[in-house]
Coordinates of C-alpha atoms and ligand atoms in Angstrom, one line a residue:
M1 CA 0.0 0.0 0.0
S2 CA 1.4 3.4 -1.0
D3 CA 1.7 6.4 1.3
T4 CA -1.5 7.8 -0.2
N5 CA -3.6 4.7 -0.1
F6 CA -5.5 3.9 3.1
D7 CA -8.0 1.4 4.4
V8 CA -10.0 4.3 5.9
I9 CA -9.8 8.1 5.4
V10 CA -11.7 10.4 7.8
V11 CA -12.4 14.0 6.9
G12 CA -12.7 16.3 9.9
A13 CA -11.1 15.7 13.3
G14 CA -14.0 16.6 15.7
P15 CA -15.4 14.1 18.2
G16 CA -16.8 12.2 15.3
G17 CA -13.7 12.1 13.1
Y18 CA -10.9 11.7 15.6
V19 CA -12.8 9.0 17.6
G20 CA -13.5 7.1 14.3
A21 CA -9.8 7.4 13.2
I22 CA -8.6 6.1 16.5
R23 CA -11.0 3.2 16.5
A24 CA -10.1 2.3 12.9
A25 CA -6.4 2.2 13.8
Q26 CA -7.1 0.1 16.9
L27 CA -8.8 -2.4 14.6
G28 CA -5.7 -2.6 12.5
L29 CA -6.9 -0.4 9.6
K30 CA -4.4 1.9 7.9
T31 CA -6.0 5.3 8.7
A32 CA -5.7 8.8 7.5
L33 CA -7.3 11.8 9.1
V34 CA -7.7 15.1 7.2
E35 CA -8.4 18.3 9.2
A36 CA -8.5 21.8 7.9
N37 CA -8.3 23.6 11.3
H38 CA -7.9 22.3 14.8
L39 CA -7.8 18.7 16.0
G40 CA -10.8 18.2 18.2
G41 CA -13.2 20.1 15.9
I42 CA -15.8 22.5 17.2
C43 CA -16.4 20.5 20.4
L44 CA -12.9 20.8 21.8
N45 CA -12.0 24.2 20.3
W46 CA -15.2 26.3 19.9
G47 CA -18.0 24.3 21.5
C48 CA -18.5 21.9 24.4
I49 CA -15.2 22.3 26.2
P50 CA -14.4 26.0 26.1
T51 CA -18.0 26.8 27.1
K52 CA -17.8 24.5 30.1
A53 CA -14.5 26.2 31.1
L54 CA -16.2 29.6 31.0
L55 CA -19.2 28.3 32.8
R56 CA -17.0 26.9 35.5
S57 CA -15.6 30.4 36.2
A58 CA -19.2 31.6 36.4
E59 CA -20.2 28.8 38.7
I60 CA -17.4 29.5 41.1
Y61 CA -18.1 33.3 41.0
E62 CA -21.7 32.6 41.8
H63 CA -20.7 30.4 44.8
M64 CA -18.3 33.1 46.0
K65 CA -21.1 35.6 46.0
H66 CA -23.0 33.4 48.4
A67 CA -20.0 32.5 50.5
A68 CA -21.6 34.0 53.6
S69 CA -24.4 31.4 53.6
F70 CA -21.7 28.7 54.0
G71 CA -20.1 30.5 56.9
L72 CA -17.3 31.8 54.7
G73 CA -16.0 35.3 54.1
A74 CA -15.1 36.4 50.6
K75 CA -14.6 40.2 50.4
D76 CA -14.1 42.3 47.3
I77 CA -15.0 39.5 44.9
S78 CA -14.0 40.4 41.4
F79 CA -13.3 38.9 38.0
D80 CA -11.0 39.5 35.0
I81 CA -12.7 38.5 31.8
A82 CA -9.4 38.3 29.9
K83 CA -8.1 35.7 32.4
I84 CA -11.4 33.8 32.3
V85 CA -11.1 33.6 28.5
E86 CA -7.4 32.7 28.7
R87 CA -8.2 29.8 31.0
S88 CA -10.9 28.6 28.6
R89 CA -8.6 28.8 25.6
G90 CA -5.9 27.0 27.6
V91 CA -8.3 24.1 28.4
S92 CA -9.2 23.8 24.7
K93 CA -5.5 23.9 23.7
Q94 CA -4.6 21.2 26.2
L95 CA -7.3 18.9 25.0
S96 CA -6.7 19.5 21.3
G97 CA -3.0 18.7 22.0
G98 CA -4.2 15.5 23.8
V99 CA -6.0 14.4 20.7
G100 CA -2.9 14.9 18.6
H101 CA -1.0 12.7 21.1
L102 CA -3.7 10.0 20.9
L103 CA -3.7 10.0 17.1
K104 CA 0.1 9.7 17.1
K105 CA 0.1 6.9 19.6
N106 CA -2.4 5.0 17.5
K107 CA -0.4 5.7 14.3
V108 CA -3.1 7.6 12.5
K109 CA -1.6 9.6 9.7
V110 CA -2.9 13.2 10.1
F111 CA -3.1 15.5 7.0
D112 CA -3.3 19.2 7.8
G113 CA -5.5 20.4 4.9
Y114 CA -9.0 20.6 3.4
G115 CA -10.4 17.3 2.0
K116 CA -12.6 17.2 -1.1
L117 CA -14.2 14.1 -2.6
L118 CA -13.2 13.4 -6.2
G119 CA -15.3 10.3 -6.7
G120 CA -14.1 6.8 -7.2
G121 CA -12.6 6.5 -3.7
K122 CA -10.3 9.5 -4.1
L123 CA -9.9 12.6 -2.0
S124 CA -7.8 15.7 -2.7
V125 CA -6.2 17.5 0.2
E126 CA -5.8 21.3 -0.2
K127 CA -3.8 23.8 1.7
D128 CA -4.0 27.5 0.9
G129 CA -6.2 26.7 -2.1
K130 CA -3.7 24.3 -3.6
V131 CA -4.0 20.5 -3.8
F132 CA -0.9 19.1 -2.2
T133 CA -1.8 15.4 -2.2
T134 CA -4.5 13.0 -3.4
L135 CA -5.5 10.1 -1.2
S136 CA -7.4 7.0 -2.0
S137 CA -9.4 4.5 0.0
K138 CA -12.4 2.1 -0.3
H139 CA -13.9 3.9 2.8
I140 CA -14.1 7.7 3.1
I141 CA -15.9 9.1 6.2
M142 CA -17.2 12.6 6.1
A143 CA -17.1 14.1 9.6
T144 CA -17.1 17.8 8.6
G145 CA -19.5 19.1 11.3
A146 CA -21.7 22.1 11.3
R147 CA -21.6 25.9 11.8
A148 CA -23.9 28.6 13.2
K149 CA -27.1 29.1 11.2
S150 CA -28.3 32.6 10.5
F151 CA -31.6 34.1 9.4
P152 CA -32.0 37.0 6.9
G153 CA -31.7 40.3 8.6
L154 CA -30.2 38.7 11.7
E155 CA -26.8 37.8 10.2
P156 CA -23.8 38.0 12.6
D157 CA -21.1 40.6 11.8
G158 CA -18.7 39.4 14.5
K159 CA -18.7 42.9 16.1
Q160 CA -22.2 43.7 17.4
V161 CA -24.0 40.5 16.4
W162 CA -22.0 37.5 17.6
T163 CA -22.2 33.8 17.1
Y164 CA -20.6 31.4 19.6
M165 CA -17.2 32.1 18.1
E166 CA -17.2 35.7 19.3
A167 CA -19.1 34.9 22.5
L168 CA -16.4 32.5 23.5
V169 CA -13.7 35.2 23.4
P170 CA -15.2 38.4 24.7
T171 CA -12.8 41.2 25.6
E172 CA -15.3 42.7 27.9
V173 CA -18.7 41.9 29.4
P174 CA -21.4 43.8 27.5
K175 CA -23.7 45.9 29.7
S176 CA -26.7 44.4 27.9
M177 CA -27.3 41.5 25.6
L178 CA -30.0 39.9 23.5
V179 CA -29.7 36.1 22.9
I180 CA -31.7 34.9 20.0
G181 CA -32.6 31.2 20.5
S182 CA -33.0 29.3 23.8
G183 CA -31.4 26.0 22.9
A184 CA -28.5 24.7 24.9
I185 CA -26.0 27.1 23.3
G186 CA -28.1 30.2 23.7
I187 CA -29.0 29.4 27.3
E188 CA -25.4 28.6 28.3
F189 CA -24.1 31.9 27.0
A190 CA -27.1 33.8 28.6
N191 CA -26.1 32.3 32.0
F192 CA -22.5 33.1 31.5
F193 CA -22.8 36.7 30.6
H194 CA -25.6 37.3 33.2
T195 CA -23.5 35.9 36.0
F196 CA -20.8 38.5 35.2
G197 CA -23.3 41.4 35.2
S198 CA -24.8 41.6 31.7
D199 CA -28.5 42.5 31.5
V200 CA -29.5 39.5 29.4
T201 CA -32.8 38.9 27.5
V202 CA -33.4 35.6 25.7
V203 CA -35.9 35.5 22.9
E204 CA -37.4 32.2 21.8
A205 CA -39.7 31.8 18.8
L206 CA -41.4 28.7 20.3
D207 CA -43.6 28.8 23.4
Q208 CA -41.1 27.3 25.8
I209 CA -37.4 27.8 26.4
M210 CA -35.2 24.8 25.6
P211 CA -37.9 23.6 23.3
V212 CA -36.7 20.0 23.1
E213 CA -37.0 19.5 26.9
D214 CA -40.0 18.4 28.9
S215 CA -42.2 21.5 29.3
E216 CA -42.4 21.1 33.1
I217 CA -38.6 21.0 33.4
S218 CA -38.3 23.9 31.0
A219 CA -40.8 26.0 33.0
F220 CA -38.9 25.2 36.2
A221 CA -35.6 26.2 34.8
Q222 CA -37.0 29.4 33.3
K223 CA -38.6 30.4 36.7
S224 CA -35.3 29.7 38.5
M225 CA -33.2 31.7 36.0
E226 CA -35.8 34.6 36.1
K227 CA -35.4 34.7 39.9
R228 CA -31.7 35.3 39.3
G229 CA -32.5 38.1 36.9
L230 CA -32.4 36.6 33.4
K231 CA -35.3 37.8 31.2
F232 CA -37.1 35.6 28.7
K233 CA -39.5 36.3 25.9
T234 CA -41.1 33.1 24.5
A235 CA -43.4 32.8 21.4
T236 CA -41.5 35.9 20.2
K237 CA -39.5 36.4 17.0
V238 CA -36.7 38.9 16.4
V239 CA -37.6 40.3 13.1
K240 CA -35.1 43.1 12.6
L241 CA -31.7 44.3 14.0
D242 CA -30.8 47.9 13.5
K243 CA -27.2 48.6 14.2
A244 CA -25.8 51.9 15.3
A245 CA -22.5 53.1 16.9
D246 CA -24.0 52.9 20.4
G247 CA -25.8 49.5 20.2
V248 CA -28.3 47.4 18.4
T249 CA -32.0 47.9 18.4
A250 CA -33.9 44.7 17.9
T251 CA -37.5 44.6 16.8
L252 CA -39.5 41.8 18.4
D253 CA -42.8 40.4 17.3
K254 CA -45.2 38.5 19.5
N255 CA -48.4 37.5 17.6
G256 CA -48.2 40.7 15.5
K257 CA -47.5 43.0 18.4
T258 CA -44.1 44.6 18.1
E259 CA -41.7 46.1 20.6
T260 CA -38.1 47.2 20.4
I261 CA -35.2 46.5 22.7
K262 CA -31.8 48.2 22.6
V263 CA -28.7 46.2 23.6
D264 CA -24.9 46.4 23.4
K265 CA -24.5 43.0 21.8
V266 CA -26.6 40.2 20.2
I267 CA -25.8 36.5 20.2
T268 CA -27.5 34.5 17.6
A269 CA -28.0 30.9 18.6
V270 CA -30.7 29.7 16.3
G271 CA -29.2 26.3 15.4
V272 CA -26.6 25.0 13.0
V273 CA -26.2 24.2 9.4
P274 CA -24.1 21.3 8.1
N275 CA -20.7 21.8 6.4
V276 CA -21.6 20.2 3.1
E277 CA -20.4 22.8 0.6
N278 CA -17.3 22.4 -1.5
L279 CA -16.8 18.8 -0.4
G280 CA -17.3 17.2 -3.8
L281 CA -20.4 15.5 -2.5
D282 CA -22.2 15.9 -5.9
K283 CA -19.2 14.4 -7.7
A284 CA -19.2 11.4 -5.5
G285 CA -23.0 11.0 -5.7
V286 CA -23.7 11.8 -2.0
K287 CA -27.4 12.8 -1.4
L288 CA -28.6 15.3 1.2
D289 CA -31.8 15.0 3.2
E290 CA -34.6 17.6 3.1
R291 CA -32.9 19.7 5.8
G292 CA -29.5 19.7 3.9
F293 CA -27.7 17.2 6.1
I294 CA -25.9 14.2 4.5
Q295 CA -28.4 11.3 4.3
I296 CA -27.2 8.1 6.0
D297 CA -28.5 4.7 6.9
G298 CA -28.2 3.1 10.4
Y299 CA -24.5 2.3 9.8
C300 CA -23.7 5.8 8.5
K301 CA -23.4 4.8 4.8
T302 CA -24.4 7.5 2.4
S303 CA -26.0 7.0 -1.0
A304 CA -22.5 6.8 -2.6
E305 CA -20.6 3.5 -2.4
G306 CA -17.7 3.7 0.0
V307 CA -18.6 7.2 1.4
Y308 CA -20.0 7.5 5.0
A309 CA -21.0 10.4 7.1
I310 CA -21.1 10.8 10.9
G311 CA -21.7 13.6 13.5
D312 CA -23.3 17.0 12.9
V313 CA -23.0 16.8 9.1
A314 CA -25.2 13.7 9.2
G315 CA -28.1 15.3 11.1
A316 CA -29.6 15.9 14.6
P317 CA -29.1 15.6 17.4
C318 CA -26.0 17.8 16.9
L319 CA -24.2 16.6 19.9
A320 CA -20.6 15.5 20.4
H321 CA -21.5 12.1 22.0
K322 CA -23.8 11.3 19.2
A323 CA -20.9 12.0 16.7
S324 CA -18.5 9.8 18.6
H325 CA -21.0 7.0 18.9
E326 CA -21.8 7.1 15.2
A327 CA -18.0 7.0 14.5
I328 CA -17.7 3.7 16.4
I329 CA -20.7 2.2 14.7
C330 CA -19.4 3.2 11.3
I331 CA -15.9 2.0 11.8
E332 CA -16.8 -1.3 13.4
K333 CA -19.2 -2.1 10.6
I334 CA -16.6 -1.3 8.0
A335 CA -14.1 -3.6 9.9
G336 CA -16.7 -6.4 9.9
Q337 CA -17.1 -6.5 13.7
K338 CA -20.0 -8.5 15.1
G339 CA -22.9 -7.1 17.1
V340 CA -22.8 -3.6 15.7
H341 CA -26.2 -1.9 16.1
P342 CA -27.6 1.3 14.5
L343 CA -27.8 4.2 16.9
D344 CA -31.2 4.5 18.8
K345 CA -31.5 8.2 19.0
S346 CA -34.0 7.9 21.9
L347 CA -31.0 6.8 24.0
V348 CA -28.9 9.9 23.3
P349 CA -29.0 12.1 26.5
G350 CA -29.1 15.9 26.2
C351 CA -27.5 18.3 28.7
T352 CA -27.6 22.1 29.2
Y353 CA -25.0 23.5 31.6
C354 CA -27.0 26.5 32.8
Q355 CA -27.8 27.2 36.4
P356 CA -29.7 25.1 37.3
Q357 CA -28.5 22.5 34.9
V358 CA -31.0 20.6 32.7
A359 CA -30.6 17.0 31.4
S360 CA -32.8 14.5 29.8
V361 CA -33.0 11.2 28.0
G362 CA -35.9 9.6 26.1
L363 CA -39.5 10.8 25.7
T364 CA -41.0 13.9 27.3
E365 CA -44.3 13.5 29.1
K366 CA -46.1 15.1 26.1
A367 CA -44.2 13.0 23.5
A368 CA -45.1 9.8 25.4
K369 CA -48.8 10.8 25.4
D370 CA -48.6 11.8 21.7
K371 CA -47.2 8.4 20.9
G372 CA -50.3 6.9 22.6
Y373 CA -48.7 5.5 25.7
K374 CA -50.7 5.4 28.9
I375 CA -48.1 6.7 31.4
K376 CA -47.1 6.9 35.0
V377 CA -45.1 9.9 36.0
G378 CA -42.9 10.2 39.0
R379 CA -41.5 13.5 40.4
F380 CA -39.0 14.2 43.2
P381 CA -37.9 17.7 44.3
F382 CA -34.4 18.5 45.3
M383 CA -35.9 20.0 48.5
G384 CA -36.6 16.5 49.8
N385 CA -33.0 15.3 49.4
G386 CA -30.4 15.6 52.2
K387 CA -27.4 15.9 50.0
A388 CA -29.0 18.7 48.0
I389 CA -29.8 20.6 51.2
A390 CA -26.2 20.0 52.5
L391 CA -24.8 21.3 49.2
G392 CA -27.0 24.4 49.4
E393 CA -28.7 23.4 46.2
P394 CA -32.4 22.9 47.1
E395 CA -33.8 23.9 43.8
G396 CA -34.5 21.2 41.3
L397 CA -36.8 18.4 40.1
I398 CA -36.4 14.9 38.8
K399 CA -39.1 13.5 36.7
T400 CA -39.6 10.0 35.3
V401 CA -42.1 8.8 32.7
F402 CA -43.0 5.1 32.5
D403 CA -45.2 3.0 30.3
E404 CA -48.1 2.0 32.6
K405 CA -48.6 -1.3 30.8
T406 CA -45.0 -2.6 30.7
G407 CA -43.2 -0.5 33.3
E408 CA -40.6 0.5 30.7
L409 CA -38.8 3.7 31.5
L410 CA -39.8 6.0 28.6
G411 CA -38.0 9.1 29.6
A412 CA -36.2 11.0 32.4
H413 CA -36.0 14.7 32.8
M414 CA -34.0 16.7 35.4
V415 CA -33.3 20.2 36.4
G416 CA -31.0 21.1 39.3
A417 CA -27.4 20.8 40.5
E418 CA -25.2 18.2 38.8
V419 CA -28.0 16.6 36.8
T420 CA -25.8 16.6 33.7
E421 CA -23.7 14.0 35.6
L422 CA -26.7 12.1 37.0
I423 CA -28.5 11.6 33.7
Q424 CA -26.3 8.8 32.6
G425 CA -27.8 6.6 35.4
Y426 CA -31.1 6.7 33.5
G427 CA -29.2 6.5 30.2
I428 CA -27.8 3.1 31.2
A429 CA -31.2 2.1 32.6
K430 CA -32.9 2.9 29.3
T431 CA -30.2 1.2 27.2
L432 CA -30.6 -1.9 29.3
E433 CA -34.4 -1.7 28.9
T434 CA -34.9 -1.7 32.6
T435 CA -38.4 -1.5 34.1
E436 CA -39.7 0.3 37.2
E437 CA -39.1 -2.9 39.2
D438 CA -35.4 -3.1 38.3
L439 CA -35.0 0.5 39.3
M440 CA -36.9 0.2 42.5
H441 CA -34.6 -2.8 43.5
T442 CA -31.5 -0.8 42.8
V443 CA -29.6 0.3 45.9
F444 CA -28.6 4.0 45.7
P445 CA -25.8 5.3 48.0
H446 CA -26.6 7.8 50.7
P447 CA -26.3 10.7 50.9
T448 CA -26.2 11.5 47.2
L449 CA -28.2 13.4 44.7
S450 CA -28.8 10.1 42.9
E451 CA -31.2 9.0 45.6
M452 CA -33.7 11.4 44.0
M453 CA -33.5 9.3 40.9
H454 CA -34.7 6.4 43.0
E455 CA -37.4 8.4 44.7
S456 CA -38.7 9.7 41.4
V457 CA -39.2 6.1 40.3
L458 CA -40.8 5.2 43.6
D459 CA -43.1 8.3 43.3
A460 CA -44.4 7.1 39.9
Y461 CA -45.8 4.1 41.8
G462 CA -46.9 5.9 44.9
K463 CA -44.0 4.7 47.1
A464 CA -41.7 7.7 47.5
I465 CA -40.4 7.9 51.1
H466 CA -39.1 11.4 51.5
F467 CA -41.8 13.5 50.0
Ligands
FAD1 C1 -20.9 26.8 21.7 C2 -21.2 25.3 21.6 C3 -21.3 24.5 22.7 C4 -21.6 23.1 22.5 N1 -21.7 22.4 23.6 C5 -22.0 21.1 23.5 C6 -22.1 20.2 24.7 O1 -22.0 20.7 25.8 N2 -22.3 18.9 24.5 C7 -22.4 18.4 23.2 O2 -22.6 17.2 23.1 N3 -22.3 19.1 22.1 C8 -22.1 20.4 22.3 N4 -22.0 21.2 21.1 C9 -22.1 20.6 19.8 C10 -20.8 19.8 19.5 O3 -19.7 20.7 19.4 C11 -21.0 19.2 18.1 O4 -22.1 18.3 18.1 C12 -19.7 18.3 17.8 O5 -18.6 19.1 17.7 C13 -19.9 17.6 16.4 O6 -18.8 16.9 16.1 P1 -18.4 16.5 14.7 O7 -17.2 15.6 14.8 O8 -19.6 16.1 13.9 O9 -18.0 17.9 14.0 P2 -17.1 19.1 14.5 O10 -16.7 19.1 15.9 O11 -17.7 20.3 13.9 O12 -15.7 18.9 13.6 C14 -15.7 19.0 12.3 C15 -14.3 19.2 11.9 O13 -14.2 19.0 10.4 C16 -13.3 20.0 9.9 N5 -13.6 20.1 8.5 C17 -14.7 20.6 7.9 N6 -14.6 20.4 6.6 C18 -13.4 19.9 6.3 C19 -12.8 19.5 5.1 N7 -13.4 19.6 4.0 N8 -11.5 19.0 5.2 C20 -10.9 18.9 6.4 N9 -11.5 19.2 7.6 C21 -12.7 19.7 7.5 C22 -13.5 21.2 10.8 O14 -12.4 22.1 10.7 C23 -13.8 20.6 12.1 O15 -12.6 20.6 12.9 C24 -21.7 22.6 21.2 C25 -21.5 23.4 20.1 C26 -21.3 24.7 20.3 C27 -21.1 25.5 19.0

């Protein structure tokens, strides 16, 4: 095999691409990984990780403000936004470097350039607009990710109207801010800037914030954030942004009634669009779905023989763990491994790292009803949990949804401290197809927040002890 001929070529080194490349190499496949920017993709460099680093500073700052309630003194609390950003960038750099190390350790050949399908199992790699090599393989995996979506009239300019790219590296905290869109990205930035003093208004076109979440959890989170001073406008559209030297005036429309709001900065967080342009997809015969994402089957095969797609470019949910999971499915299927299953999207957990955190897996109460299930619902408030009180985190709710007929856990929905860590308990339960009985027989350690997961199950069957 020549230096340009590989068993597998992966295009894009995000959590889809780099995970796939490592798994391929582990299985003995000669693997190339082509990346145009940073190893680690959006997730490590401009997404999941740097946002969590920023939010950690916000969380600690918030705790410091309430130090007195823990019997502690913290005078003259202050922050330095440049240092907060520097730490976040440092965390990204460290992890991106770690990916480089892992790729080297696994003998993945990394090409620093832009990959483009040529058809017939060939891929050109360009740098500065010039092709510097052409690679070939029977298996080419497109893991090119997605970027911020924008709507006409609300286009980001990088100065007054930001996407996550600018919001991740602010040089100062804007006095006031409008966040368009209340999905995880919008809500996390709203929380971050609000904590450091920005007057933040979040506008959501649908009638609840975090529209994919259970409406009861979303309402709980909204109320809690409102108590801290965040403002929300639901069922409202931003129809116009007028920029001037001293700020941006946004025109909002709620059922035909308009109002204006003037802010220093706007963050648009209205979703993502797949990176499908200029990849040679046409040439290779790769079809897109009705939303413009690459169309794949359960094993990530596209309509073109020998071309696969994983992660954000292959459709929702646009989450890092979904990308990585698809990568493993795709590679193991290519390698002829036994027992490879298509991804069941109902088992993909979703997390929002706001304050209080929100996390869920499976069907919401409404979705379960809409699907025709007769359900049993359990609820347990953080207020009834010893550990939550000891932590000073009494605000939250854990909700479980069961199929009344079979006892199957259909969905779990949480709001409160550390729920983004807790959710995986229900994730495992759902993956193992456990019923209410299995969960009731499970022993949960005391004192932990996880006890509430038990109590919520017990509550669905009228057996909760501490509430
Ligand atoms: C602000 C923000 C916060 C987020 N937080 C979370 C979170 O907390 N949890 C979570 O699960 N998800 C989160 N996400 C989403 C997550 O980042 C994505 O789902 C994930 O990165 C998708 O992985 P991917 O491998 O499909 O693509 P990406 O991570 O987008 O990587 C694609 C890579 O392909 C490269 N590329 C593109 N075209 C080419 C080409 N032709 N040749 C070579 N290279 C190319 C790009 O440079 C990029 O590095 C967040 C996203 C954002 C923006």
